[in-house]
C-alpha positions as a LaTeX table, in Angstrom:
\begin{tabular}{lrrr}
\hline
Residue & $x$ (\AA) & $y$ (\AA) & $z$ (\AA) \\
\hline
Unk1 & 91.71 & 80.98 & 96.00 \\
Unk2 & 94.73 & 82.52 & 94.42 \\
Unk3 & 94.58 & 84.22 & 91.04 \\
Unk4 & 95.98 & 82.94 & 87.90 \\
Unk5 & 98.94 & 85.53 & 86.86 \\
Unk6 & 101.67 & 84.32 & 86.36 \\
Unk7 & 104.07 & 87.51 & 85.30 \\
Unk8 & 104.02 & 86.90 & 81.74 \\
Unk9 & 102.61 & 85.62 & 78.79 \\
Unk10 & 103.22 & 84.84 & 75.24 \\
Unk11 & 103.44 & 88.24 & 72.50 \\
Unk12 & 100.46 & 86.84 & 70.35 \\
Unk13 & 98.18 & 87.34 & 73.65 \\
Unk14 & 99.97 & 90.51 & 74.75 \\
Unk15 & 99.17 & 91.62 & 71.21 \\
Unk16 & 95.43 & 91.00 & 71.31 \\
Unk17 & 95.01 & 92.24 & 74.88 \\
Unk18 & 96.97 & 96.04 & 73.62 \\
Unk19 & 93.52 & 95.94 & 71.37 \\
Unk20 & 91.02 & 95.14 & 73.97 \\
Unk21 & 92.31 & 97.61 & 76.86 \\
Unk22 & 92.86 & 100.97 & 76.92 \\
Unk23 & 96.49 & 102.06 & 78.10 \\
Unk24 & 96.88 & 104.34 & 81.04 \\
Unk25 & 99.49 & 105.42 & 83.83 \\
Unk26 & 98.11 & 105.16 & 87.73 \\
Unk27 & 99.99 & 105.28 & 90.69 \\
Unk28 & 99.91 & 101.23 & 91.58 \\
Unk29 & 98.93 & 102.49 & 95.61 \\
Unk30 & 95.67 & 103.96 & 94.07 \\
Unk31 & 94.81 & 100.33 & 92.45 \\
Unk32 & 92.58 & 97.93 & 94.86 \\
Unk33 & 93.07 & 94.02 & 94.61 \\
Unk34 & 89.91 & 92.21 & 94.23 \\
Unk35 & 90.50 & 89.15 & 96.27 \\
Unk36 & 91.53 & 88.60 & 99.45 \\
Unk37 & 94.63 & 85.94 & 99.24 \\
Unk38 & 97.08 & 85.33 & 96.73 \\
Unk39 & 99.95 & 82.34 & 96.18 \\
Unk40 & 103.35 & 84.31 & 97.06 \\
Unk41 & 104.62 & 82.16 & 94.35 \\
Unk42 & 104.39 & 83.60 & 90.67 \\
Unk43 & 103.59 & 80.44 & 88.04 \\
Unk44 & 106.54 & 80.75 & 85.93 \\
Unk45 & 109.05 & 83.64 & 87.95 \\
Unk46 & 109.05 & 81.48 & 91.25 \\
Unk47 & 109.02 & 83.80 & 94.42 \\
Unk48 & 107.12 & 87.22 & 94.61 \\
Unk49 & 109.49 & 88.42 & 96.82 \\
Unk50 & 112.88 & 87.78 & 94.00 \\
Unk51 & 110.95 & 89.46 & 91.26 \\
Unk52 & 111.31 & 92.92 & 93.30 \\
Unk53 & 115.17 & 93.49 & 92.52 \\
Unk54 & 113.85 & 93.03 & 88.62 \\
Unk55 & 111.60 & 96.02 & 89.23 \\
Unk56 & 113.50 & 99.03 & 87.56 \\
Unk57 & 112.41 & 102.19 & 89.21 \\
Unk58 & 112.91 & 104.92 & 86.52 \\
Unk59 & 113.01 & 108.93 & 87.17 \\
Unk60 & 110.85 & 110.50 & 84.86 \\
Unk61 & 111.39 & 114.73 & 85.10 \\
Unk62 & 108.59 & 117.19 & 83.86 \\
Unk63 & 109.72 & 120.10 & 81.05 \\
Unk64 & 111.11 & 123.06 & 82.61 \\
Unk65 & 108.03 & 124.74 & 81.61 \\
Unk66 & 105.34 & 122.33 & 83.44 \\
Unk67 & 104.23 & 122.23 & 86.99 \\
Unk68 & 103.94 & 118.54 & 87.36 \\
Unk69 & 106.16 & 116.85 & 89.88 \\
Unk70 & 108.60 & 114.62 & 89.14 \\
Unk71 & 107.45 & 110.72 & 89.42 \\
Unk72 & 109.57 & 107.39 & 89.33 \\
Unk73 & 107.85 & 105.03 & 87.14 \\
Unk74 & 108.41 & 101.43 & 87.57 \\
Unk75 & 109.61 & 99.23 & 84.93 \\
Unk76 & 108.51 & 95.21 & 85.91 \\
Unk77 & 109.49 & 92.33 & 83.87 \\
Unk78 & 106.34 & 91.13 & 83.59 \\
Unk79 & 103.21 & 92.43 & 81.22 \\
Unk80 & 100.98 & 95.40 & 82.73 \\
Unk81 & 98.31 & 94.72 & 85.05 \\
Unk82 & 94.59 & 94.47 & 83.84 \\
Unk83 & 92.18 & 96.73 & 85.83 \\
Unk84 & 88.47 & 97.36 & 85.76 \\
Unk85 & 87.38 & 100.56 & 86.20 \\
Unk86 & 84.41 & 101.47 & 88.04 \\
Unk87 & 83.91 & 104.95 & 88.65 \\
Unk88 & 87.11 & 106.85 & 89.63 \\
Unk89 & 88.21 & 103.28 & 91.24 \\
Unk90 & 90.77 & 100.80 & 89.68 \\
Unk91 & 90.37 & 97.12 & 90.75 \\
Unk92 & 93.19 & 94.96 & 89.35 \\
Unk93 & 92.79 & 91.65 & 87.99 \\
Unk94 & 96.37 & 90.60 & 88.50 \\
Unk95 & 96.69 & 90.47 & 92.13 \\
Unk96 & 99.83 & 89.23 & 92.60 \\
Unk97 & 101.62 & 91.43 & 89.89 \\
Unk98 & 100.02 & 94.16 & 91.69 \\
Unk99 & 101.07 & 93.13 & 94.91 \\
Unk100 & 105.34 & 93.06 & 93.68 \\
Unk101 & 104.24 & 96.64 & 92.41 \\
Unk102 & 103.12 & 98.17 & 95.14 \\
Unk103 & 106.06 & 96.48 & 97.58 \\
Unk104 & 108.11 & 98.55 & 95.43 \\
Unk105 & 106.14 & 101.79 & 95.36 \\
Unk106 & 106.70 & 101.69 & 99.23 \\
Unk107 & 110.61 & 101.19 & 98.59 \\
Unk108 & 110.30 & 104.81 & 96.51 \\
Unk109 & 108.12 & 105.95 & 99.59 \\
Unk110 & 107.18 & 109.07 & 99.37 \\
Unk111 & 108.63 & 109.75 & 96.28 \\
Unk112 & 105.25 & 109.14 & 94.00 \\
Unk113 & 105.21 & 106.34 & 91.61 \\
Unk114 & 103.55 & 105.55 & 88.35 \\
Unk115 & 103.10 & 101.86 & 86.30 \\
Unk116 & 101.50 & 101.19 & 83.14 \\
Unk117 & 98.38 & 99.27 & 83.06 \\
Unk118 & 95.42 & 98.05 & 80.72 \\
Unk119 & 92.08 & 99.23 & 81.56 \\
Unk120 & 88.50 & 98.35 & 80.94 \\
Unk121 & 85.23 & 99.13 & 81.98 \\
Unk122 & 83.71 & 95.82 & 81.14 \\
Unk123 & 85.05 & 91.98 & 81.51 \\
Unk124 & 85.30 & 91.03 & 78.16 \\
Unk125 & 83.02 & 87.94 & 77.18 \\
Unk126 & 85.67 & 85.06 & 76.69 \\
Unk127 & 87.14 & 86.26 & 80.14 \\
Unk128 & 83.98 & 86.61 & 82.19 \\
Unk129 & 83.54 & 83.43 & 83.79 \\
Unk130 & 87.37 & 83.28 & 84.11 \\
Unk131 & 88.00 & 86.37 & 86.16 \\
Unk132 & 84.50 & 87.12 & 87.68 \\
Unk133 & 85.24 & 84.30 & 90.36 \\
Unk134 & 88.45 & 86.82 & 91.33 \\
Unk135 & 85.63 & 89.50 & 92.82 \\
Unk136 & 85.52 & 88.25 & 96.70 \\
Unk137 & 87.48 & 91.00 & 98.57 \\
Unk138 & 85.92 & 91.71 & 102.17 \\
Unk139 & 88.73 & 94.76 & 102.33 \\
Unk140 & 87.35 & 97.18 & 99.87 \\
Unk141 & 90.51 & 96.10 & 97.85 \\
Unk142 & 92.61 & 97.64 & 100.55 \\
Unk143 & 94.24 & 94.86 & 102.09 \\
Unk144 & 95.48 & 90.89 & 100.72 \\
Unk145 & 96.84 & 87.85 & 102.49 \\
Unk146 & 100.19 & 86.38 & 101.33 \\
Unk147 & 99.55 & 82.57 & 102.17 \\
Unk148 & 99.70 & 79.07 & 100.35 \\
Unk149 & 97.38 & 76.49 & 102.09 \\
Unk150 & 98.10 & 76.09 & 105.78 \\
Unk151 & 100.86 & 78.94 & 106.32 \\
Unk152 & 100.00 & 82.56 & 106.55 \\
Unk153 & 103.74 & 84.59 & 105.26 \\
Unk154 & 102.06 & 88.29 & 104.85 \\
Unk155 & 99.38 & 90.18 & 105.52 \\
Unk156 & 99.80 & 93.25 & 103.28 \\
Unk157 & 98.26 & 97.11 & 103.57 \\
Unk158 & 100.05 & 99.72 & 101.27 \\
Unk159 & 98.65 & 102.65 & 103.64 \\
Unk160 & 99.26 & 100.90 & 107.04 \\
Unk161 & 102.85 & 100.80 & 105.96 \\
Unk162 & 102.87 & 104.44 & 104.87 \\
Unk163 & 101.48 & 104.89 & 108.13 \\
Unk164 & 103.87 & 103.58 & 110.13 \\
Unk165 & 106.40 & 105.04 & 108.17 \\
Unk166 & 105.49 & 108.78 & 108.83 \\
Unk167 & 104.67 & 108.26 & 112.29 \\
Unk168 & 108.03 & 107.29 & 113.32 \\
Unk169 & 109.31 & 110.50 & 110.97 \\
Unk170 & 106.70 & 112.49 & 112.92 \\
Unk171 & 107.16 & 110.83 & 116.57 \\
Unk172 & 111.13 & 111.78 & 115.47 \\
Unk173 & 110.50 & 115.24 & 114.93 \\
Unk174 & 108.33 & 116.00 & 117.68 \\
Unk175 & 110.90 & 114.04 & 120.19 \\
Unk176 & 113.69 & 116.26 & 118.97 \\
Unk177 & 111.49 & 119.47 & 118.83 \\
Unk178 & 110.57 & 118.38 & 122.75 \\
Unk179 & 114.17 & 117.60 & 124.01 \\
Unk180 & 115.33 & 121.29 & 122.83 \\
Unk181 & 112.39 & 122.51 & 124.95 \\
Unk182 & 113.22 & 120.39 & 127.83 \\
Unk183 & 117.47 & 121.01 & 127.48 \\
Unk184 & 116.92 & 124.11 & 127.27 \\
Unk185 & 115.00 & 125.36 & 130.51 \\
Unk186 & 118.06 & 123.39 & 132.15 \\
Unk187 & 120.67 & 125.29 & 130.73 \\
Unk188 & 118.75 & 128.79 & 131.50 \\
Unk189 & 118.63 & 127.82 & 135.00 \\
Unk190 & 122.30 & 127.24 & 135.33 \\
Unk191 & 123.31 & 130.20 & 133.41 \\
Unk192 & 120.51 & 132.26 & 135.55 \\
Unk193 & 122.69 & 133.73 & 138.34 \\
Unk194 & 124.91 & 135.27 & 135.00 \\
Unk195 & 121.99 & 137.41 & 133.76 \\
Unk196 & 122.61 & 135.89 & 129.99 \\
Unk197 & 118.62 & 134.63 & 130.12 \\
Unk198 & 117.05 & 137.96 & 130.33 \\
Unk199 & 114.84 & 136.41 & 133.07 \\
Unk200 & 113.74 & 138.26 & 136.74 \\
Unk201 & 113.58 & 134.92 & 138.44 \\
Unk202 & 113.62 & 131.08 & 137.26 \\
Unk203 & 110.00 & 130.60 & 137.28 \\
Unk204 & 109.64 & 130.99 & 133.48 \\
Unk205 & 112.15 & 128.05 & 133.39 \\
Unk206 & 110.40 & 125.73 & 136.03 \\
Unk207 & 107.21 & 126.38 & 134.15 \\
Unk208 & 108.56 & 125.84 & 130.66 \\
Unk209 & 110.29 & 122.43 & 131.91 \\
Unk210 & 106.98 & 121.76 & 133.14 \\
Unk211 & 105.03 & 122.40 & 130.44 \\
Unk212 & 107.61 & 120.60 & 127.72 \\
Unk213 & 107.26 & 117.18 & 130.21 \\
Unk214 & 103.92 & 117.27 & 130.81 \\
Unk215 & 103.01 & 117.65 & 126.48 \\
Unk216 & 105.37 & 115.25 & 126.17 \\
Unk217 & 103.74 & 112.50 & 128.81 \\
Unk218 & 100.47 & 113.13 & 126.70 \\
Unk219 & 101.78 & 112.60 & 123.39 \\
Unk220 & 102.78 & 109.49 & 124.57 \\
Unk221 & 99.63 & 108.34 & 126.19 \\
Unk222 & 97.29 & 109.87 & 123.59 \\
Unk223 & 98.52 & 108.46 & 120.43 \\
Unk224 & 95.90 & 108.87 & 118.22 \\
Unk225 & 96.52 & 112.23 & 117.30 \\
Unk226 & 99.67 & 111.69 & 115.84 \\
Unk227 & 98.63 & 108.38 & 113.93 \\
Unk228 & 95.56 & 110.39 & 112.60 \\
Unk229 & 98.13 & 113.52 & 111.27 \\
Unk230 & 100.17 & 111.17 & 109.67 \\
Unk231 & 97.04 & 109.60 & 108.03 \\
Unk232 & 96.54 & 112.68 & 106.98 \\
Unk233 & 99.53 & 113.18 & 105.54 \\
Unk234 & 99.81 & 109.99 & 103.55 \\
Unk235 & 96.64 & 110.92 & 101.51 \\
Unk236 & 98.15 & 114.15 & 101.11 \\
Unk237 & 101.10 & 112.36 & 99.56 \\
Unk238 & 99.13 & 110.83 & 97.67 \\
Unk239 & 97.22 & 113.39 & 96.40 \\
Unk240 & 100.60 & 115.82 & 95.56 \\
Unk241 & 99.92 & 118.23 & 98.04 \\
Unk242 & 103.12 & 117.65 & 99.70 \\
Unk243 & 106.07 & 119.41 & 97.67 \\
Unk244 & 108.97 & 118.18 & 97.29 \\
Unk245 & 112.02 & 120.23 & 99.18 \\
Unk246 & 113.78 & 123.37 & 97.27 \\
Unk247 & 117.44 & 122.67 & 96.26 \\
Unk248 & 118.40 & 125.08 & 98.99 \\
Unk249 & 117.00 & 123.37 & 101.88 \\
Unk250 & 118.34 & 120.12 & 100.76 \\
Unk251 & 121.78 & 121.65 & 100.54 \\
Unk252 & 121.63 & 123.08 & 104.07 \\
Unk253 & 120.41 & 119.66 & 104.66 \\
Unk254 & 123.50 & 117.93 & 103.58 \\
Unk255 & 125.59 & 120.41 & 104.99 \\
Unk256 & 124.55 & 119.90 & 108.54 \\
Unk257 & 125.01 & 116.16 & 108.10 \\
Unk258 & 128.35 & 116.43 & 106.85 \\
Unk259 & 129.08 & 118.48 & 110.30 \\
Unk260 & 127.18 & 115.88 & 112.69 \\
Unk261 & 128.17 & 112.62 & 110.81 \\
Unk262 & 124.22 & 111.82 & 110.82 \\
Unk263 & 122.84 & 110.03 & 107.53 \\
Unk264 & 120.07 & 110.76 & 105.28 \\
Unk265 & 116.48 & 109.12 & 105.40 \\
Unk266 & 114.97 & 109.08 & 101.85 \\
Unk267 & 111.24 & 107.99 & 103.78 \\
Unk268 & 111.78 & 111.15 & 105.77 \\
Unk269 & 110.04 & 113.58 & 103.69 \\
Unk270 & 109.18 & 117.10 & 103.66 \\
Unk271 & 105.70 & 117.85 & 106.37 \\
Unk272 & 102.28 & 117.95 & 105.42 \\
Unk273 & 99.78 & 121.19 & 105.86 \\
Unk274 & 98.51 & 119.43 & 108.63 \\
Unk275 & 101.50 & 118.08 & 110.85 \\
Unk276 & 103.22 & 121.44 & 110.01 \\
Unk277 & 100.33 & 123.51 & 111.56 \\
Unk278 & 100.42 & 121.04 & 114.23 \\
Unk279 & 104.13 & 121.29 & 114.81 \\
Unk280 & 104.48 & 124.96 & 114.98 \\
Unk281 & 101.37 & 125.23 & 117.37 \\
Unk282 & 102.74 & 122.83 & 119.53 \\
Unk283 & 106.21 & 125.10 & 119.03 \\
Unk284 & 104.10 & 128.28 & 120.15 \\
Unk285 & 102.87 & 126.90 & 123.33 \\
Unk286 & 105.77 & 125.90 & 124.48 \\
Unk287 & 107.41 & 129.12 & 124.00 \\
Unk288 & 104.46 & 131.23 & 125.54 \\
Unk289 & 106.21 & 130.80 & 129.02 \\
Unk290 & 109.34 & 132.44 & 128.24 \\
Unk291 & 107.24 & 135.33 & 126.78 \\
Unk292 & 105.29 & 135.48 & 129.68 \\
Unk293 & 108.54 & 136.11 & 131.56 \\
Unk294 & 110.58 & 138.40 & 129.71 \\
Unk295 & 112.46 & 141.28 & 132.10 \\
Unk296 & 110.63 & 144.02 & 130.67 \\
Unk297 & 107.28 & 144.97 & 130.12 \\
Unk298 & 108.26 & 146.35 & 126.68 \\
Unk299 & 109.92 & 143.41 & 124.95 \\
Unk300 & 107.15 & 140.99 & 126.76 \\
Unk301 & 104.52 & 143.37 & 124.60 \\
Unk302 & 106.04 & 142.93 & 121.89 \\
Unk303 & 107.02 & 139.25 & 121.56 \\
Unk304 & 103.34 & 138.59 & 122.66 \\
Unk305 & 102.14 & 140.76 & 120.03 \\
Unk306 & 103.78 & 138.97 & 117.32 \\
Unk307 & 102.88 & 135.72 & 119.83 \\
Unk308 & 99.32 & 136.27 & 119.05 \\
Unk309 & 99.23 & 136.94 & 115.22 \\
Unk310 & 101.17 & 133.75 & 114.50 \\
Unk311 & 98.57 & 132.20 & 117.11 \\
Unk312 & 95.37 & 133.52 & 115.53 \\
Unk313 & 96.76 & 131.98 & 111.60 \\
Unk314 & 97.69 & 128.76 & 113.65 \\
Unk315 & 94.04 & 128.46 & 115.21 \\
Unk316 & 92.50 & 129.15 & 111.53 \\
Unk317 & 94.66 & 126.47 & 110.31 \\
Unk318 & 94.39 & 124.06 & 113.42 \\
Unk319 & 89.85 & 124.26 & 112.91 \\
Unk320 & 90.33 & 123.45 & 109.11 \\
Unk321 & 92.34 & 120.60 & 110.32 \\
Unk322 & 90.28 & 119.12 & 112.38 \\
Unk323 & 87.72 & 119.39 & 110.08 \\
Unk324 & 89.66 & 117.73 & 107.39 \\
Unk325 & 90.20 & 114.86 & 110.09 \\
Unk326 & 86.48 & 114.67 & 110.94 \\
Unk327 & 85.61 & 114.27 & 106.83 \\
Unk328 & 88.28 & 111.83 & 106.21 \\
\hline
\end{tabular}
């Protein structure tokens, strides 16, 4: 059964439900739907889908003295949704006004959003029998099907999305990260017989080019590391752990893609703790061969020096990771 919002509703009701709830702002991906299936037709607005474009998303900056992030807050056309709270959780009782809201959260992705809504810890008596009936989610509130009597148009997961979003960022980075490990090795070997590598013999090379393919050939075999990072790194998105990028790295940013004609990706955000570790562990291994090989027994000591104090912070970080990963 679908609920009964229809993305309105008159002022005189508006006006007794601002005395009934309490007014709050929450993040619309943190609010669970408590049914399973919803119409994707509003009552009066037609199509879920065309009320999107009506969505304003509005920048709201912190004072130069706070330490909050800024957050794009978005403005519907419709009335705030009505949540229960129960414990620390939000369940809404508009479904499909909560639904629009959260498509357009994910178009702000992973810029962090914020709505208004109503809140209550009870049902209130002349809505009990009304909106109790709404209660039959089998998802934990996580997940809702988009369907009107025999045709299924959307099966809809907020954090699956995110999901997929970040691990095509992250499968990106990685790729490029592996391709300058496998170029590379190539170029050394053809600019050996010139001395320019600082190598005795090509063996570092072979080994390197070795190593790079043979990572790589995993990664793609093994994907459940990477899908569990970027899980990871949603709820640390979430949670506004992940900073936003300094003004100068977004300058040098825009600088290189003025010189390589590339475009920017607003969904391609700055790491997580977790994929960062990851990343530059990944970055250490595949260096360790060259180090291994270096023409003198001097600079080899001290690359592999430094080699093994980055290492020892990386395998600190890479336990607490996994930990994190086993807890979640």
């Amino acid at each position: 059964a679908a609920d009964e919002d229809d993305g309105g509703g008159s002022s005189g009701e508006a006006n007794v439900e601002a005395e009934e709830w309490d007014e709050f702002f929450a993040c619309p991906l943190s609010v669970r739907f408590t049914q399973d299936k919803i119409h994707p037709f509003f009552y009066r607005r037609g199509p879920i889908v065309n009320v999107l474009p009506k969505i304003r998303p509005v920048l709201r900056t912190p004072n130069a003295d706070s330490s909050d992030q800024a957050v794009v807050e978005l403005v519907p056309p419709f009335n705030p949704i009505h949540c229960l709270r129960k414990g620390e959780e939000l369940w809404s009782l508009d479904n499909r006004r909560l639904y629009a809201l959260q498509l357009a959260a994910m178009e702000q992705w992973p810029q962090r959003c914020r709505i208004r809504i109503l809140v209550r810890d009870r049902l209130p008596r002349h809505k009990f029998k009304s909106q109790y009936r709404k209660f039959n989610t089998t998802s934990e509130g996580r997940s809702i099907s988009v369907c009107a009597r025999y045709q299924q148009f959307d099966t809809w997961n907020w954090f699956e999305r995110a999901v997929e979003i970040e691990w095509y960022n992250f499968s990106q980075r990685l790729g490029t990260l592996l391709s300058i490990f496998e170029v590379g090795p190539v170029i050394g070997a053809l600019l050996f017989r010139t001395g320019l590598t600082g190598f005795s013999s090509r063996i570092p090379l072979v080994v390197g080019f070795v190593l790079t393919f043979a990572v790589d050939f995993f990664r793609q075999k093994v994907t459940i590391i990477e899908r569990k990072l970027c899980e990871m790194h949603v709820h640390a998105v979430l949670d506004g752990e992940v900073q936003p990028s300094s003004p100068c790295w977004q300058r040098m940013k825009r600088a290189v893609q003025r010189v390589t004609g590339g475009e920017d990706d607003p969904s391609c955000g700055p790491m997580s703790a977790p994929q960062l570790t990851v990343t530059m562990a990944l970055a250490l291994l595949l260096v360790l061969p060259y180090i291994l090989g270096a023409a003198t027994e001097r600079i080899q000591s001290s690359l592999l020096s430094c080699w093994m104090g980055i290492a020892s912070v990386l395998a600190f970080q890479l336990v607490s990771t996994v930990r994190a990963a086993r807890s979640a």
